[in-house]
GROMACS .gro file of C-alpha atoms in nm:
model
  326
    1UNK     CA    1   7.594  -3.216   2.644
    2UNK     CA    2   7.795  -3.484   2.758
    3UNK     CA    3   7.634  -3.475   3.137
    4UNK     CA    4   7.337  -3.497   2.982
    5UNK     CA    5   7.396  -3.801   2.756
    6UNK     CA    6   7.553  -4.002   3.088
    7UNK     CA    7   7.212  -3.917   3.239
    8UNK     CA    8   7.000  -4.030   3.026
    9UNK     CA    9   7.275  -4.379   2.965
   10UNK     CA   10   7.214  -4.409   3.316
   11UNK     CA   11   6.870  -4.373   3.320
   12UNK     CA   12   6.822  -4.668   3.080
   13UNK     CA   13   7.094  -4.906   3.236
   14UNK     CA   14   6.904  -4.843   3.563
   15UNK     CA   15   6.543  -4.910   3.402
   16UNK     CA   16   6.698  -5.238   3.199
   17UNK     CA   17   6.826  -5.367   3.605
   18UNK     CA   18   6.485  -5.306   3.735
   19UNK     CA   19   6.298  -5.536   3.460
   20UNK     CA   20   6.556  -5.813   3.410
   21UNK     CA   21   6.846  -5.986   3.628
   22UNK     CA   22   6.643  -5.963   3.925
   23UNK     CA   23   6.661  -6.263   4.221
   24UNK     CA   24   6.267  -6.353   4.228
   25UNK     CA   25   6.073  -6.629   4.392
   26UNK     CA   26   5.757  -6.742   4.185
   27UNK     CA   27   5.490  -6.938   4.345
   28UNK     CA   28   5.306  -7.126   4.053
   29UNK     CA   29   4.937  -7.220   4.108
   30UNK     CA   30   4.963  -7.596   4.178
   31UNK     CA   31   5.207  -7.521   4.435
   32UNK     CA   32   5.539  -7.528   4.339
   33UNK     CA   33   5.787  -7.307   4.405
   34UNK     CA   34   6.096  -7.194   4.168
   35UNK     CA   35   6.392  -6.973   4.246
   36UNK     CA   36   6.578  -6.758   4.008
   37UNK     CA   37   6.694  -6.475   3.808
   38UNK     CA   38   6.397  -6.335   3.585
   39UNK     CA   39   6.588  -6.273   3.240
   40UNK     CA   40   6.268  -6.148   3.039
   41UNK     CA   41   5.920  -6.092   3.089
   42UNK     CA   42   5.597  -5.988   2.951
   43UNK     CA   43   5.238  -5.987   2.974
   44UNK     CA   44   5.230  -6.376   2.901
   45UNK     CA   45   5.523  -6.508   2.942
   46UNK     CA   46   5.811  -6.496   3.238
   47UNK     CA   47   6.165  -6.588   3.104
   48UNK     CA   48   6.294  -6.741   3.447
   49UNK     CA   49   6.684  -6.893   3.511
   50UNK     CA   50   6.713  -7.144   3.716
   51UNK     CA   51   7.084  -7.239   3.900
   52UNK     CA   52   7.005  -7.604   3.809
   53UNK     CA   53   6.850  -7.661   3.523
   54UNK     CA   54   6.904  -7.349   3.339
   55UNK     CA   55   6.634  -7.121   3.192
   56UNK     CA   56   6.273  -7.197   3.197
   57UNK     CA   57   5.961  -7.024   3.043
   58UNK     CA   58   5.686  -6.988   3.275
   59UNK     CA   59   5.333  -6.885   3.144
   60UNK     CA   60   5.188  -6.603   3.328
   61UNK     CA   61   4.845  -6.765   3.370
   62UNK     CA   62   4.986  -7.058   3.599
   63UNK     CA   63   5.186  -6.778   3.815
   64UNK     CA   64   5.029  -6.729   4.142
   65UNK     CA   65   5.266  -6.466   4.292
   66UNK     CA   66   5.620  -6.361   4.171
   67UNK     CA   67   5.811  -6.221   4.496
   68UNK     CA   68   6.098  -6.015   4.321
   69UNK     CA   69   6.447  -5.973   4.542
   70UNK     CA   70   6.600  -5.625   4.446
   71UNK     CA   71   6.972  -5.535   4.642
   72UNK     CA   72   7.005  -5.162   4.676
   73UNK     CA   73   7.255  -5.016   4.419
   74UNK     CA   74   7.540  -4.906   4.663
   75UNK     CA   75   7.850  -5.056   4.734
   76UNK     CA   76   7.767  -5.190   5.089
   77UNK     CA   77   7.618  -5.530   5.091
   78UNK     CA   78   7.209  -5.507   5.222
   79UNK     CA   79   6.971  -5.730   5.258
   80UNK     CA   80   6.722  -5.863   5.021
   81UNK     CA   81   6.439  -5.667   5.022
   82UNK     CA   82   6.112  -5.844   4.926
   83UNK     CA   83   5.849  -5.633   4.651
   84UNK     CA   84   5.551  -5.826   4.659
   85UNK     CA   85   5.446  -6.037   4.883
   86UNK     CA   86   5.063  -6.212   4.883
   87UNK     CA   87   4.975  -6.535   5.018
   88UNK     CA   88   4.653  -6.630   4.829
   89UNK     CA   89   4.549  -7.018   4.839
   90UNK     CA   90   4.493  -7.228   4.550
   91UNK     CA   91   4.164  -7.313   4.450
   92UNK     CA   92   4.049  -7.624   4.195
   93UNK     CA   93   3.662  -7.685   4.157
   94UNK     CA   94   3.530  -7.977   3.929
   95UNK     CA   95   3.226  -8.085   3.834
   96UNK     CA   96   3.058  -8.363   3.669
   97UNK     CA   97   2.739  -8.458   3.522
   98UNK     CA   98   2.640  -8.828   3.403
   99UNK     CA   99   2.301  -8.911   3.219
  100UNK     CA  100   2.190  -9.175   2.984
  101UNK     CA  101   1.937  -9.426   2.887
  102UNK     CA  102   1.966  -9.794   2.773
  103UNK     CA  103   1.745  -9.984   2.530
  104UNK     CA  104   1.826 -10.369   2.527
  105UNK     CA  105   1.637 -10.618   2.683
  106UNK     CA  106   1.600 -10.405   3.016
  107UNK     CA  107   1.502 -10.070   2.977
  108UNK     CA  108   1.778  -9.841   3.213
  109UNK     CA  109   1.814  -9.449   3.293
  110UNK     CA  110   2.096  -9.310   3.533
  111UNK     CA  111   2.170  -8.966   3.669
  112UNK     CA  112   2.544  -8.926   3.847
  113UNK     CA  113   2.663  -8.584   3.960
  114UNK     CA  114   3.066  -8.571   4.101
  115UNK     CA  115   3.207  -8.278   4.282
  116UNK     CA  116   3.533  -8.217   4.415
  117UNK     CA  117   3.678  -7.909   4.579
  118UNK     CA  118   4.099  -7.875   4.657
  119UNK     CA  119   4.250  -7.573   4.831
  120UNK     CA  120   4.582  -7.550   4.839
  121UNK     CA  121   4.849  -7.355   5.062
  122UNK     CA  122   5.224  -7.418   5.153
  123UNK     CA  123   5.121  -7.589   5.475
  124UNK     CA  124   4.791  -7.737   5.408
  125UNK     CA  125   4.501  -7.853   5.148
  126UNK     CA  126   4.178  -7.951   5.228
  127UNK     CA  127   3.990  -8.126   5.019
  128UNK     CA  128   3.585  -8.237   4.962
  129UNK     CA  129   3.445  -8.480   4.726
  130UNK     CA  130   3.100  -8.581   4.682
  131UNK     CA  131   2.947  -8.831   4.465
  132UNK     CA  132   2.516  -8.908   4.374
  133UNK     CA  133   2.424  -9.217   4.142
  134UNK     CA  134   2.072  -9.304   4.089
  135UNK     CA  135   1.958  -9.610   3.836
  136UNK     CA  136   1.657  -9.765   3.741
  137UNK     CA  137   1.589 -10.044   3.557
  138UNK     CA  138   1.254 -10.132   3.381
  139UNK     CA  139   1.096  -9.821   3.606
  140UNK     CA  140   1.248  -9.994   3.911
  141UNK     CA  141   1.520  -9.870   4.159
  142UNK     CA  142   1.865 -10.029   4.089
  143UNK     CA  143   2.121  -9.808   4.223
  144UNK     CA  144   2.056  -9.542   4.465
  145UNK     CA  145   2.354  -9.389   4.680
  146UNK     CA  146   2.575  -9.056   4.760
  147UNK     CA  147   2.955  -9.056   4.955
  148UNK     CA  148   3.089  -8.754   5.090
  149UNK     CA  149   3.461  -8.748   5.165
  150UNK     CA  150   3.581  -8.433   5.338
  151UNK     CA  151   3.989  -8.450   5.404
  152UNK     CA  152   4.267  -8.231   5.514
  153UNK     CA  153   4.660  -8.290   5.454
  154UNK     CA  154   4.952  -8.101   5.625
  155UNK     CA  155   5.261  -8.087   5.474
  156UNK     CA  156   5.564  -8.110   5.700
  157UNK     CA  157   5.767  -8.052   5.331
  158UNK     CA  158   5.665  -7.978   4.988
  159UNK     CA  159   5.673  -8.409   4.941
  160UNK     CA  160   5.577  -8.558   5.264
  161UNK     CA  161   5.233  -8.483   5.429
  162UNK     CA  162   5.007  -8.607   5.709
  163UNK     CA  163   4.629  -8.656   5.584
  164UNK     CA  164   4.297  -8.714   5.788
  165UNK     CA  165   3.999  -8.747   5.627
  166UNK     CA  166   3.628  -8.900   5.660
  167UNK     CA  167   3.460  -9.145   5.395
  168UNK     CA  168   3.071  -9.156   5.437
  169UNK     CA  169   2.800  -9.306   5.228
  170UNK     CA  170   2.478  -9.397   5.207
  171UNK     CA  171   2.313  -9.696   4.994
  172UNK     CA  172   1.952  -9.666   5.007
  173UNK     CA  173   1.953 -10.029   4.787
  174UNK     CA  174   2.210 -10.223   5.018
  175UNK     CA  175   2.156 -10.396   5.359
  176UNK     CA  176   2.480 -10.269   5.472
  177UNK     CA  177   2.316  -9.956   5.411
  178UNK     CA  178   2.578  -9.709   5.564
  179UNK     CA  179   2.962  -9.694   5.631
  180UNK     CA  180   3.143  -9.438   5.791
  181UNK     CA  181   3.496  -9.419   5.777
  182UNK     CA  182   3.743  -9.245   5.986
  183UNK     CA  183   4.138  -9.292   5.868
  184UNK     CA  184   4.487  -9.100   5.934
  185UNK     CA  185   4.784  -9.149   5.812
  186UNK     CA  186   5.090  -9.094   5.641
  187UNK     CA  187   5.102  -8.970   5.227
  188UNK     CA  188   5.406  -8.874   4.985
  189UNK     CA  189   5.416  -8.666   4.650
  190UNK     CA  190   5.612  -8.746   4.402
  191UNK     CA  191   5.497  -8.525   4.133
  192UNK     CA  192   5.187  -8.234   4.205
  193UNK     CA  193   5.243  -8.040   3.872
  194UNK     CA  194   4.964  -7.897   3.623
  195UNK     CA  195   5.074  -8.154   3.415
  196UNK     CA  196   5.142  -8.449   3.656
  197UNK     CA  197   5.028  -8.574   3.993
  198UNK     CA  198   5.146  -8.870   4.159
  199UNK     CA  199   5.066  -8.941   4.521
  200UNK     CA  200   5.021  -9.299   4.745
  201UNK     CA  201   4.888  -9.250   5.087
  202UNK     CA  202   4.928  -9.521   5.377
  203UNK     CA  203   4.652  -9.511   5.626
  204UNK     CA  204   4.500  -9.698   5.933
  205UNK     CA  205   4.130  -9.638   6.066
  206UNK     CA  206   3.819  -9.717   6.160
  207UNK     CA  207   3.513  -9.820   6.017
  208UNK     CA  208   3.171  -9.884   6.068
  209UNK     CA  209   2.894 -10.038   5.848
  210UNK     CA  210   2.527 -10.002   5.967
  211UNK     CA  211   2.283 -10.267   5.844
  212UNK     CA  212   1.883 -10.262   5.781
  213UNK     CA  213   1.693 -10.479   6.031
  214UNK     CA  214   1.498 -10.648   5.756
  215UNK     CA  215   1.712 -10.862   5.579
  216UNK     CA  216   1.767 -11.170   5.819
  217UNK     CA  217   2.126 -11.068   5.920
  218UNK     CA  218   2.031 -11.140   6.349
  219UNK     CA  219   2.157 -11.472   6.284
  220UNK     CA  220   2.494 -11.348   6.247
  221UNK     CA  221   2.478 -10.994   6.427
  222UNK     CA  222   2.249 -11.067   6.693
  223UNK     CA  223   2.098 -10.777   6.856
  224UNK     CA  224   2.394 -10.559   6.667
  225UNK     CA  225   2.261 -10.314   6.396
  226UNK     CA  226   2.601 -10.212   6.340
  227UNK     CA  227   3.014 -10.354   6.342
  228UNK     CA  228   3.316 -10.200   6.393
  229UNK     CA  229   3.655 -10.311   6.224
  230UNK     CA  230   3.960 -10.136   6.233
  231UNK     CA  231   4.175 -10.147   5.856
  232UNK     CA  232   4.498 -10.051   5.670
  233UNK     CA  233   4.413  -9.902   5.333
  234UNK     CA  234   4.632  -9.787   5.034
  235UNK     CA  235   4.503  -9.499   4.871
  236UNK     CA  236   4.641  -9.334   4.517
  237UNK     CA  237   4.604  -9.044   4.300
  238UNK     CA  238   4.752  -9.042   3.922
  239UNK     CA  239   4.711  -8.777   3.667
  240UNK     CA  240   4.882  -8.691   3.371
  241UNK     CA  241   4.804  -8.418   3.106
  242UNK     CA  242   4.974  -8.546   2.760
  243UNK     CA  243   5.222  -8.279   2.639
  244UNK     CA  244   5.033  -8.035   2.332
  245UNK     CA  245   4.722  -8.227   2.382
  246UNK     CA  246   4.395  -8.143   2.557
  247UNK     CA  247   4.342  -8.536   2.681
  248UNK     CA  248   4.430  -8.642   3.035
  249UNK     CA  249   4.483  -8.946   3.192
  250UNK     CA  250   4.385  -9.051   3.549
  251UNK     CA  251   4.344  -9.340   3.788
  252UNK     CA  252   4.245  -9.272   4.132
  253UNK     CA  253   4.111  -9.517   4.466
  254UNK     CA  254   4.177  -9.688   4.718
  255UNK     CA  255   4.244 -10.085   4.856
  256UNK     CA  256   4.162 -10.158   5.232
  257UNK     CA  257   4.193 -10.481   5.413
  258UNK     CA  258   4.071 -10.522   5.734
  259UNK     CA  259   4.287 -10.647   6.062
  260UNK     CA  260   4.016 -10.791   6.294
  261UNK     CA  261   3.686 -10.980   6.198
  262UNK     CA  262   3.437 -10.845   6.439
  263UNK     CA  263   3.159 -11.168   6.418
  264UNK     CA  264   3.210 -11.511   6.399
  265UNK     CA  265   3.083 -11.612   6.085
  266UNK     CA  266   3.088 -11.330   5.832
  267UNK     CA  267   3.497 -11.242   5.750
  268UNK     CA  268   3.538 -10.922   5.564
  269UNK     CA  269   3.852 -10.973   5.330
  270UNK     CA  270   3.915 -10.660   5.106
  271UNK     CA  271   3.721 -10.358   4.964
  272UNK     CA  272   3.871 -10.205   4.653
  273UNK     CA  273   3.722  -9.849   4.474
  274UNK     CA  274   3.813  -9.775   4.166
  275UNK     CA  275   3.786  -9.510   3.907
  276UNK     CA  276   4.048  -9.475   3.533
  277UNK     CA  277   3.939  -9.291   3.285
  278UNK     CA  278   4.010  -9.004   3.039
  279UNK     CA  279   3.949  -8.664   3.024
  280UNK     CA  280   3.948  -8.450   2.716
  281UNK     CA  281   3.983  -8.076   2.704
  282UNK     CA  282   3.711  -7.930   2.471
  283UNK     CA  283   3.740  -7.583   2.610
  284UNK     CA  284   4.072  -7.464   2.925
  285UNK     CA  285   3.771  -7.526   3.159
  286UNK     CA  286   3.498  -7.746   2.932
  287UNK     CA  287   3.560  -8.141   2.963
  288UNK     CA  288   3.428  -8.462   2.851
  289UNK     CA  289   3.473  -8.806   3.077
  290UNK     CA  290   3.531  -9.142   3.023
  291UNK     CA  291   3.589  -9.381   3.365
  292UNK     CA  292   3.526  -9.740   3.401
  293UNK     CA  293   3.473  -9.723   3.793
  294UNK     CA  294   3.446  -9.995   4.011
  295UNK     CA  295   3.347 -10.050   4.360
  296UNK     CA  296   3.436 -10.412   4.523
  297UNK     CA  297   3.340 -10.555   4.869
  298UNK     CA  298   3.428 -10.889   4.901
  299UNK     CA  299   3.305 -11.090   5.233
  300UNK     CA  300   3.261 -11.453   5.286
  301UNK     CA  301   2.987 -11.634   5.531
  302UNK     CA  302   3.130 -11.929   5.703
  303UNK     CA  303   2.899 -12.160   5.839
  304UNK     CA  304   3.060 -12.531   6.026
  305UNK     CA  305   3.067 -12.807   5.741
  306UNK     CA  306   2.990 -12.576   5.515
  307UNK     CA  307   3.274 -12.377   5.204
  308UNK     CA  308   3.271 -12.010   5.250
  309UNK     CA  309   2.941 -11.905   5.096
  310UNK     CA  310   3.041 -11.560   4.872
  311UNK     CA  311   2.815 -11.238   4.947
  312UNK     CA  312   3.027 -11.014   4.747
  313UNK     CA  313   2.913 -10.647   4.678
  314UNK     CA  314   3.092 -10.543   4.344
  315UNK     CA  315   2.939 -10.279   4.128
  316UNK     CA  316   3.092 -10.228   3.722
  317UNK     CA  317   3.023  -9.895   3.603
  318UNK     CA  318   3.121  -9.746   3.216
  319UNK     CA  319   3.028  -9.354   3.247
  320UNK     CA  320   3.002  -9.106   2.972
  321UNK     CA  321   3.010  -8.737   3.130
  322UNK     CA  322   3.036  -8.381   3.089
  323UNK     CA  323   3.188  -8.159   3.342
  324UNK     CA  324   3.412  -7.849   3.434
  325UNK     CA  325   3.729  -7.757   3.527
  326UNK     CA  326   3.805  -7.438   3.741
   0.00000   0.00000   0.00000
């Protein structure tokens, strides 16, 4: 009788070791990575302790992996063997759809579709965005442009990363009717969370901005259809999801100033994108939009005996939109 009750003691000691006070890695979904002794666990919720900050409780739906560290029970020191191991990348797909119509004293309609695609591994994430705005304005063509922005980061650490990407659009409105964009450089994270991002990248490229042959610009370009100017841009990336709320705040762009003016008489000083705004939650994957974007080119013509004569591109957008999250 008494073998058999230190059996079955055993037994249950040995069962309550395998589900709690194990060393375990878990690999959250955004990309972080904790390390500590699971406590408790079930089917939603992982009870994890952490050596610095003490015990955390980590939601089983953000949990990409959970790489569990068991020591065999014997009185020689082994090495951790590892359980589970997977290394599946992180996915994030958004998309956004804008429509309205104005009454006032100009009769307006727009269309905008947004896009962007992240995938996200310990080493790398490559990323795609795409943008299409259309506007008309008393039946006639106002705004008429997409951008495509395909990018790819390495991370030498889970902070610092290296990113190259490419910017291209096309304005079917503007004389400088296409730009594309080629730019490396150096970017750091301070916070990549599901709750909070934080990122400024420093970059240096090289652009080019084709122009139509119809709108008088071979007085300053010449036989050129196209100029080249290398630039140093800023670019930035801010999101926060307030605490018990379904609203999020972000603010991402970019600020580039050009080093060299590549014709004598037009100077390119800055180009600024923009785009703040909220998002609410109405569903986990559901969302409505609110940005106030804003796209700024601003370039001077100087002609001899003459002040710089402004051609400035800037285009103020309010958008209303619904979208998804997945």
């Amino acid at each position: 009788m008494v073998k058999t009750f230190m059996l079955v003691v055993g037994f249950w000691c040995s069962f309550c070791y395998a589900s709690t006070g194990q060393n375990a890695v878990i690999w959250m979904k955004n990309g972080d990575r904790l390390t500590g002794t699971i406590t408790q666990q079930d089917k939603d919720i992982v009870f994890l302790n952490l050596p610095y900050s003490g015990q955390v409780q980590l939601p089983r739906i953000q949990i990409e992996r959970i790489e569990q560290q068991e020591v065999a029970p014997t009185t020689v020191a082994m090495e951790p063997q590892t359980l589970m191991v997977e290394n599946q990348a992180v996915q994030h797909l958004s998309v956004d759809l804008t429509a309205g119509k104005k009454r006032s004293s100009s009769s307006t309609d727009n269309l905008g579709f947004k896009t962007a695609f992240e995938q996200r591994d310990e080493a790398m994430r490559l990323t795609f965005d795409g943008k299409y705005d259309y506007e008309t304005s008393n039946s006639l063509k106002k705004t008429h442009k997409y951008l495509l922005n395909p990018g790819a980061d390495y991370f030498f650490q889970s902070q610092l990363f290296w990113r190259n990407k490419v910017d291209y659009s096309h304005d079917f409105m503007a004389s400088d009717y296409k730009n594309l964009d080629l730019s490396s450089g150096l970017g750091y994270s301070l916070y990549d969370t599901t709750e909070l991002r934080v990122e400024f990248i420093a970059l240096a490229g090289l652009k080019r901005t084709y122009f139509k042959e119809t709108d008088g610009l071979e007085l300053f370009l010449g036989d050129r259809q196209s100029l080249d100017f290398r630039h140093l841009q800023l670019e930035w990336d801010l999101r926060y999801l307030w605490p018990g709320s379904s609203l999020e705040v972000f603010s991402e762009g970019s600020y580039l100033k050009p080093v060299n003016q590549p014709v004598q008489y037009i100077e390119f000083n800055q180009e600024i994108n923009l785009s703040s705004g909220v998002h609410y939650y109405l569903t986990e994957r559901i969302r409505l939009s609110f940005s106030v974007d804003l796209d700024w080119s601003k370039i001077d013509v100087v002609l001899p005996q003459y002040e710089g004569l402004s051609v400035d591109s800037r285009d103020l957008h309010q958008k209303l939109s619904i979208g998804a999250k997945f």
